[in-house]
């Protein structure tokens, strides 16, 4: 948001709607708009809420507080709650509005301060500022006679048009579980200080339309709490009149899908959390009744803060994952976590590559005799073979007869050289130096607890010294045959410490190619097998040039859609977390991406799914930057690209337990069809939507690169 835009009324209006939606853990403008309208079922409540909210917006703007937090509702929804509460029980007048403004400002500053304190320990501030302010008002204003607690039915639409509200209640009375339905709807409406079935029904419908998971969680949590009260013979009057019901609902949405990724375990957790919520409420009700103070959302605040704080202390998070990047939607929290984990499960690995140039043969792989056994089983021996499987030409009696002898050995990744052993002569062919088993060796530290060791190097060929930093792919030595090496080869292993002779550890190589009878197959974070012919991937200048999207770069697309033709401008930006993204100026959509030198791939998308950027984001999700014809690269896709809202709504309801929809992606380099464009690089992708594992929809796309600046794209 630019500073010049802040005076535009649309930002204030959007901030108003987002403040309402924040109450239900949402970033939906439409949800906020409906909630605001429902709050005006009581004109006094609705007007008080908007007044308090706008007061905080003006305060935040005037005193230069975090503009994003002010206008996305984070800093204002607590003041909104205070306004709604005050409007429900205080008599109107000049004194009332003075207190309303003061209370709103107090809530705003409490919000900023409390959020800062809790943010440092990774906890949300929830509705704590609202609670503190409203208790201060209820205790403090009793000494001021100009403002009074009164019944204000005059301002309520329910008192003006009772037949509308009674008609719905009478219909609900026909239901077999009418009491449960009444309490559920009134609990929902109580969140915005309305206490009728109609308000609750409208809120339930709009929540369902905006988030199937949130709707299901609201019912799920409420029923757990209701059942707990029922089996223990609890006081059901409290569920209505002491706001117990909405504590169950808010707790369920918060821990079932907002702060925790929706999953089987998050739902199981609610079986424990909601009853504890009820116990906390019952205990605190006894205490607060002595001071004639309502609990409102205090139990919800306490149990959510308790659970998030406790879950942060776990060493492992399998199956019960705190949301890292808040999407303001249980669905997006679930799908983005699920598919990010599916796509980038290996991203935590440090990228190690083959320590050689060109094609090499895996002479001995993992857990292979004679030497790769026991503590040293996770290692590779590399050599080079010809078409007949021989490692040498001629008689093979001289060291130089061997194809791999004196060829460059490269650093498998960037790091610091920590150990070097040199000065050992190469063996005669067929002989071994068991006294100096590893021969000339070099150990590189890549990270804490991650080292690579390269052995049997040629004497005097090491080009670095201990303490030097080397880059990935940098030539550091030459192949030799020192140590336990009857013929020239390179020993390569990954280990946890810097010592020569350390035991090996299993660790995948990031990207490499394996030669087959038709060409190559692409391997990602895999272990090369014995007898594989392997090589590193070399980026093609045209591909790397086109996808080298540095900050500030602009792309202009001429798009033809049927008979319509238009231009689309994209720019490359970098956010506060140093993540790069493409920004579409016409639709304001953004697509985040990463380029690691071997692959270009998109990681996330925000904005309109009707934009060309979204189509490009999906159609070219992952691109290999090395040009090897016939190679395929596969990935997963979120199913939203393929299926309509009805199908995805059904998926949303069961997604925490089962995915019946899925999407797959395949990329390859075909042969050019046009011989005149034989030098052009053609990229083809196939995106496939699946239901219950069966292919139901396919989208074919292609890209033709004449050079790094000219590109033609077709997306069907």
XYZ file of C-alpha atoms in Angstrom, residues 215-687:
473
model
C -18.254 -23.874 9.167
C -17.682 -27.564 9.900
C -15.339 -26.676 12.760
C -17.890 -24.291 14.283
C -20.475 -27.096 14.438
C -17.908 -29.681 15.495
C -16.553 -27.631 18.398
C -19.994 -26.557 19.520
C -21.282 -30.142 19.573
C -18.272 -31.317 21.600
C -18.952 -28.610 24.192
C -22.686 -29.213 24.155
C -22.194 -32.975 24.590
C -19.792 -32.365 27.474
C -22.421 -30.278 29.253
C -25.148 -32.758 28.433
C -23.375 -35.830 29.831
C -22.240 -33.996 32.954
C -25.645 -32.368 33.527
C -24.239 -28.866 33.124
C -26.280 -25.683 33.341
C -27.479 -25.120 29.762
C -28.670 -21.627 30.590
C -25.031 -20.612 30.843
C -24.454 -21.714 27.242
C -26.800 -18.947 26.127
C -26.437 -16.264 28.730
C -22.758 -16.568 29.669
C -21.371 -16.861 26.128
C -20.228 -20.429 26.628
C -21.337 -21.481 23.166
C -19.259 -19.011 21.205
C -16.190 -19.876 23.281
C -16.519 -23.431 21.970
C -17.003 -22.207 18.397
C -14.092 -19.769 18.364
C -11.778 -22.262 20.058
C -12.623 -24.914 17.483
C -12.009 -22.641 14.490
C -8.815 -21.228 16.016
C -7.170 -24.533 16.916
C -8.853 -26.708 14.310
C -7.904 -24.705 11.251
C -6.436 -21.260 11.861
C -3.412 -21.532 14.146
C -3.032 -25.251 13.449
C -3.073 -26.797 9.984
C -6.391 -28.675 9.658
C -5.699 -32.378 10.031
C -6.923 -35.510 11.761
C -4.794 -34.676 14.797
C -6.032 -31.095 15.031
C -9.598 -32.418 15.112
C -8.721 -35.041 17.704
C -7.073 -32.344 19.821
C -10.409 -30.540 20.072
C -11.882 -33.501 21.963
C -9.556 -32.507 24.784
C -9.409 -28.743 24.288
C -13.130 -27.913 24.183
C -14.009 -29.736 27.445
C -11.048 -28.026 29.128
C -12.463 -24.769 27.806
C -15.755 -25.606 29.513
C -13.997 -26.372 32.799
C -12.031 -23.119 32.676
C -15.228 -21.223 31.978
C -17.059 -22.857 34.844
C -14.211 -22.165 37.260
C -13.742 -18.532 36.237
C -17.494 -17.854 36.202
C -17.547 -18.479 39.932
C -14.768 -15.941 40.490
C -15.931 -13.252 38.067
C -19.506 -13.415 39.348
C -18.234 -11.948 42.615
C -17.295 -8.773 40.724
C -20.334 -8.873 38.423
C -18.070 -9.128 35.387
C -18.879 -11.199 32.307
C -16.304 -13.675 31.067
C -17.021 -13.078 27.399
C -14.178 -14.707 25.414
C -11.700 -15.162 28.284
C -11.838 -19.009 28.303
C -11.224 -19.069 24.544
C -8.216 -16.746 24.952
C -6.692 -18.770 27.773
C -7.022 -22.194 26.169
C -5.774 -21.050 22.747
C -2.742 -19.286 24.232
C -2.052 -22.323 26.435
C -2.183 -24.769 23.529
C -0.138 -22.690 21.094
C 2.501 -21.985 23.744
C 2.712 -25.660 24.691
C 2.824 -26.897 21.087
C 5.699 -24.550 20.325
C 7.827 -26.460 22.831
C 7.722 -29.748 20.896
C 10.915 -31.000 19.252
C 8.880 -32.619 16.430
C 5.655 -31.547 14.729
C 4.545 -34.575 12.734
C 0.810 -34.519 12.051
C 0.034 -31.498 14.237
C 1.606 -28.492 12.554
C 1.366 -24.877 13.636
C 0.588 -22.576 10.708
C 3.795 -20.842 9.630
C 2.445 -18.422 7.021
C -1.086 -17.389 7.889
C -3.459 -17.513 4.897
C -6.550 -16.330 6.825
C -8.422 -19.392 5.607
C -8.448 -22.937 7.034
C -8.644 -24.277 3.471
C -5.578 -22.391 2.282
C -3.726 -23.198 5.510
C -4.373 -26.870 4.820
C -3.824 -27.071 1.062
C -0.749 -24.868 0.938
C 0.868 -26.774 3.804
C -0.069 -30.153 2.313
C 1.169 -29.400 -1.206
C 4.195 -27.424 -0.059
C 5.243 -30.433 2.004
C 4.505 -32.739 -0.935
C 6.459 -30.584 -3.391
C 9.306 -29.384 -1.221
C 9.799 -32.119 1.360
C 13.454 -32.299 0.280
C 14.063 -28.549 0.397
C 15.569 -28.835 3.871
C 18.438 -30.891 2.471
C 21.631 -29.055 1.689
C 22.163 -29.248 -2.056
C 25.054 -31.605 -2.793
C 26.006 -32.439 -6.377
C 28.190 -34.978 -8.134
C 31.875 -34.079 -7.538
C 32.810 -34.642 -11.193
C 32.417 -33.121 -14.635
C 30.855 -35.028 -17.528
C 29.611 -38.644 -17.462
C 30.959 -41.028 -14.817
C 30.187 -44.589 -13.862
C 29.189 -45.682 -10.325
C 31.664 -48.537 -9.877
C 30.573 -49.240 -6.325
C 27.421 -47.931 -4.680
C 25.903 -47.990 -1.220
C 26.046 -51.146 0.874
C 28.208 -52.909 -1.694
C 31.148 -55.270 -1.348
C 34.042 -55.305 -1.016
C 34.598 -52.001 0.811
C 31.255 -50.181 1.161
C 29.938 -52.114 4.138
C 29.267 -51.542 7.820
C 30.034 -48.008 8.994
C 31.269 -47.056 5.517
C 28.406 -48.450 3.451
C 26.964 -45.063 2.325
C 29.619 -44.143 -0.214
C 30.244 -44.096 -3.952
C 33.221 -45.016 -6.117
C 33.347 -43.222 -9.469
C 35.213 -44.167 -12.620
C 34.666 -43.802 -16.362
C 33.852 -46.669 -18.726
C 33.666 -46.941 -22.506
C 30.955 -48.563 -24.606
C 32.375 -51.978 -23.744
C 32.372 -51.369 -20.011
C 36.157 -51.041 -19.802
C 37.712 -48.369 -17.578
C 40.838 -47.966 -19.709
C 42.108 -47.987 -23.269
C 45.044 -49.986 -24.584
C 46.551 -52.548 -22.220
C 45.530 -50.762 -19.048
C 48.978 -51.222 -17.566
C 49.761 -47.549 -17.176
C 47.950 -45.084 -14.972
C 47.310 -42.801 -17.916
C 45.514 -45.563 -19.774
C 42.549 -45.064 -17.434
C 39.864 -42.659 -18.585
C 39.304 -41.028 -15.202
C 42.940 -40.500 -14.293
C 43.873 -36.840 -13.786
C 40.378 -35.640 -14.633
C 39.045 -32.724 -12.547
C 37.427 -33.366 -9.184
C 34.980 -30.634 -8.158
C 33.472 -29.406 -4.887
C 30.032 -31.055 -4.448
C 28.769 -27.849 -2.805
C 30.058 -24.607 -1.360
C 31.951 -24.928 1.897
C 35.210 -24.640 3.820
C 38.094 -27.046 3.330
C 38.799 -28.396 6.811
C 41.079 -31.399 6.239
C 43.670 -32.193 3.551
C 46.000 -35.146 3.286
C 48.451 -35.083 0.369
C 51.856 -36.477 -0.582
C 50.920 -40.134 -1.089
C 52.070 -41.670 -4.345
C 49.676 -43.309 -6.778
C 49.801 -47.091 -6.758
C 50.945 -49.265 -9.582
C 47.995 -50.880 -11.345
C 46.704 -53.803 -9.286
C 48.480 -52.765 -6.090
C 46.995 -51.159 -2.947
C 48.388 -48.991 -0.139
C 46.597 -50.363 2.928
C 48.794 -48.337 5.298
C 47.346 -45.103 3.922
C 43.938 -46.549 3.186
C 42.189 -43.355 1.986
C 45.124 -42.009 0.053
C 45.212 -38.302 -0.727
C 41.998 -36.928 0.714
C 40.132 -33.670 1.016
C 37.259 -32.961 3.483
C 34.870 -30.023 3.020
C 32.514 -28.629 5.659
C 29.182 -27.566 4.140
C 27.166 -27.030 7.316
C 27.210 -28.051 10.952
C 27.287 -31.842 10.984
C 27.556 -32.077 7.202
C 30.902 -32.844 5.534
C 31.916 -34.436 2.254
C 35.103 -36.464 1.746
C 36.884 -37.116 -1.555
C 39.645 -39.709 -1.557
C 42.275 -41.446 -3.742
C 43.266 -38.113 -5.321
C 46.434 -37.672 -7.334
C 49.488 -36.638 -5.358
C 50.063 -32.875 -5.441
C 46.889 -32.164 -7.385
C 44.917 -30.543 -4.541
C 44.384 -26.908 -5.488
C 43.253 -25.574 -2.105
C 44.557 -25.434 1.424
C 42.884 -25.936 4.775
C 40.658 -22.998 5.687
C 39.911 -22.047 2.078
C 36.315 -21.548 0.952
C 35.310 -23.255 -2.257
C 32.269 -22.824 -4.466
C 30.001 -25.557 -5.761
C 31.489 -27.024 -8.929
C 34.917 -25.457 -8.373
C 37.845 -27.676 -9.445
C 39.683 -28.683 -6.266
C 41.903 -31.633 -7.307
C 42.509 -34.347 -9.904
C 41.567 -37.975 -9.927
C 44.252 -40.447 -8.917
C 44.862 -43.886 -7.464
C 46.419 -43.372 -4.034
C 45.615 -45.463 -0.951
C 43.486 -48.591 -1.207
C 42.989 -48.169 -4.934
C 44.041 -50.950 -7.343
C 43.163 -48.678 -10.283
C 42.229 -44.982 -10.663
C 38.852 -44.001 -9.230
C 37.281 -41.405 -6.964
C 35.794 -42.254 -3.575
C 33.043 -39.875 -2.398
C 31.077 -39.947 0.829
C 29.044 -37.705 3.155
C 29.832 -37.737 6.875
C 28.958 -35.949 10.113
C 32.453 -34.828 11.204
C 35.699 -33.590 9.635
C 37.932 -36.603 10.231
C 39.423 -38.859 7.570
C 38.102 -42.351 8.230
C 34.782 -41.143 9.692
C 31.780 -43.353 9.180
C 29.469 -42.447 6.341
C 25.929 -41.076 6.461
C 23.166 -41.558 3.907
C 22.476 -38.267 2.181
C 20.804 -37.651 -1.197
C 22.306 -35.715 -4.072
C 20.175 -32.755 -5.114
C 19.924 -33.134 -8.900
C 21.618 -35.402 -11.426
C 20.973 -37.310 -14.644
C 21.215 -41.057 -15.203
C 21.966 -42.239 -18.730
C 19.698 -44.845 -20.326
C 19.302 -46.356 -23.789
C 17.249 -43.391 -25.062
C 18.897 -40.488 -23.262
C 18.708 -39.465 -19.610
C 16.346 -39.613 -16.664
C 16.144 -36.764 -14.173
C 16.705 -37.522 -10.475
C 15.935 -35.155 -7.642
C 17.229 -35.735 -4.096
C 18.062 -39.339 -4.771
C 20.876 -41.840 -4.232
C 22.807 -42.876 -7.388
C 22.834 -46.648 -7.788
C 25.735 -48.947 -8.596
C 26.441 -49.170 -12.354
C 24.517 -45.960 -13.078
C 26.098 -43.627 -15.625
C 25.590 -40.217 -14.056
C 26.286 -36.580 -14.773
C 25.487 -33.160 -13.359
C 22.971 -30.893 -15.078
C 24.447 -27.968 -16.988
C 22.140 -24.976 -17.439
C 21.469 -23.918 -21.040
C 22.234 -20.210 -21.634
C 18.887 -19.523 -23.315
C 16.876 -21.159 -20.533
C 18.942 -19.689 -17.721
C 18.855 -16.310 -19.426
C 15.079 -16.236 -19.822
C 14.363 -17.466 -16.292
C 17.015 -15.280 -14.667
C 14.331 -13.031 -13.216
C 16.247 -10.459 -11.218
C 14.514 -7.748 -9.201
C 13.383 -4.899 -11.429
C 13.091 -6.984 -14.587
C 9.910 -6.499 -16.610
C 8.114 -8.885 -18.971
C 5.602 -7.668 -21.525
C 3.223 -10.309 -22.887
C 1.066 -9.929 -25.974
C -1.896 -12.165 -25.248
C -4.516 -13.440 -27.662
C -7.627 -14.991 -26.147
C -10.047 -15.876 -28.925
C -10.714 -12.655 -30.820
C -9.394 -10.524 -27.966
C -5.799 -9.303 -27.925
C -4.179 -7.332 -25.123
C -0.890 -6.730 -23.339
C 0.026 -7.852 -19.832
C 2.923 -6.353 -17.911
C 4.751 -8.267 -15.192
C 7.490 -6.982 -12.912
C 9.911 -8.863 -10.671
C 9.876 -7.719 -7.057
C 11.444 -8.906 -3.793
C 9.462 -8.962 -0.540
C 10.654 -8.317 3.016
C 11.698 -11.983 3.382
C 13.930 -11.784 0.271
C 11.489 -13.927 -1.688
C 11.144 -13.038 -5.368
C 7.802 -12.807 -7.095
C 6.230 -11.825 -10.399
C 3.645 -9.073 -10.076
C 0.920 -8.587 -12.682
C 0.043 -4.899 -12.954
C -3.376 -5.440 -14.542
C -4.755 -7.968 -12.015
C -2.469 -7.226 -9.033
C -1.768 -10.975 -8.763
C 1.624 -12.253 -7.618
C 3.443 -15.536 -8.216
C 6.396 -16.428 -6.005
C 9.278 -18.364 -7.538
C 12.749 -19.730 -6.876
C 15.704 -20.355 -9.174
C 18.448 -22.617 -7.798
C 20.475 -22.739 -11.021
C 19.141 -26.156 -12.028
C 15.394 -25.695 -11.654
C 13.107 -22.712 -11.911
C 9.915 -23.350 -9.972
C 6.946 -21.469 -8.582
C 6.217 -21.768 -4.877
C 3.030 -19.781 -4.231
C 0.362 -17.639 -5.841
C -1.868 -14.857 -4.558
C -4.584 -13.067 -6.471
C -7.034 -13.633 -9.303
C -7.153 -17.137 -10.736
C -8.529 -15.785 -13.993
C -5.300 -13.923 -14.740
C -2.771 -15.017 -17.339
C -0.162 -15.025 -14.574
C -2.085 -17.773 -12.764
C -2.306 -19.828 -15.954
C 1.430 -19.385 -16.518
C 2.141 -20.190 -12.857
C 0.293 -23.493 -13.153
C 1.282 -24.462 -16.697
C 4.998 -23.911 -16.085
C 5.216 -24.823 -12.423
C 8.695 -26.337 -12.647
C 11.252 -25.874 -15.451
C 14.560 -27.701 -15.891
C 17.204 -25.157 -16.911
C 19.389 -27.750 -18.638
C 18.312 -28.686 -22.166
C 18.177 -32.484 -22.464
C 15.633 -33.732 -24.983
C 13.233 -36.397 -23.834
C 13.775 -35.705 -20.136
C 10.683 -35.417 -17.927
C 10.296 -33.563 -14.647
C 7.268 -34.273 -12.473
C 5.567 -32.327 -9.717
C 2.264 -32.018 -7.833
C -0.407 -29.384 -8.390
C -3.172 -28.089 -6.159
C -6.477 -29.409 -7.582
C -8.120 -25.965 -7.512
C -6.801 -25.329 -11.018
C -8.910 -28.142 -12.463
C -12.181 -28.410 -10.564
C -15.163 -26.135 -9.988
C -16.260 -24.698 -6.667
C -18.807 -27.447 -6.030
C -16.226 -30.243 -6.278
C -13.713 -28.297 -4.215
C -16.361 -27.473 -1.601
C -16.939 -31.189 -1.106
C -13.180 -31.695 -0.929
C -12.883 -28.901 1.644
C -15.264 -30.667 4.007
C -13.194 -33.877 4.096
C -9.715 -32.507 3.286
C -8.338 -32.837 6.848
C -9.106 -36.571 6.641
C -8.896 -37.546 2.963
C -8.028 -36.061 -0.440
C -10.121 -37.447 -3.270
C -8.885 -34.759 -5.673
C -5.312 -34.270 -6.793
C -3.262 -32.664 -9.517
C -0.083 -33.736 -11.294
C 2.404 -31.898 -13.496
C 4.855 -33.181 -16.102
C 7.465 -31.206 -18.036
C 9.639 -32.340 -20.966
C 11.748 -31.149 -23.915
C 10.346 -32.558 -27.194
C 11.922 -32.439 -30.615
C 10.957 -29.252 -32.540
C 8.242 -29.908 -35.151
C 9.449 -27.129 -37.420
C 12.856 -27.894 -38.963
C 13.346 -24.186 -39.654
C 13.257 -23.617 -35.890
C 15.512 -26.536 -35.038
C 17.641 -24.300 -32.837
C 14.648 -23.171 -30.774
C 14.063 -24.700 -27.352
C 10.595 -26.187 -26.963
C 9.097 -26.867 -23.537
C 5.933 -28.916 -23.115
C 3.900 -29.452 -19.975
C 0.866 -31.548 -19.122
C -1.276 -30.694 -16.074
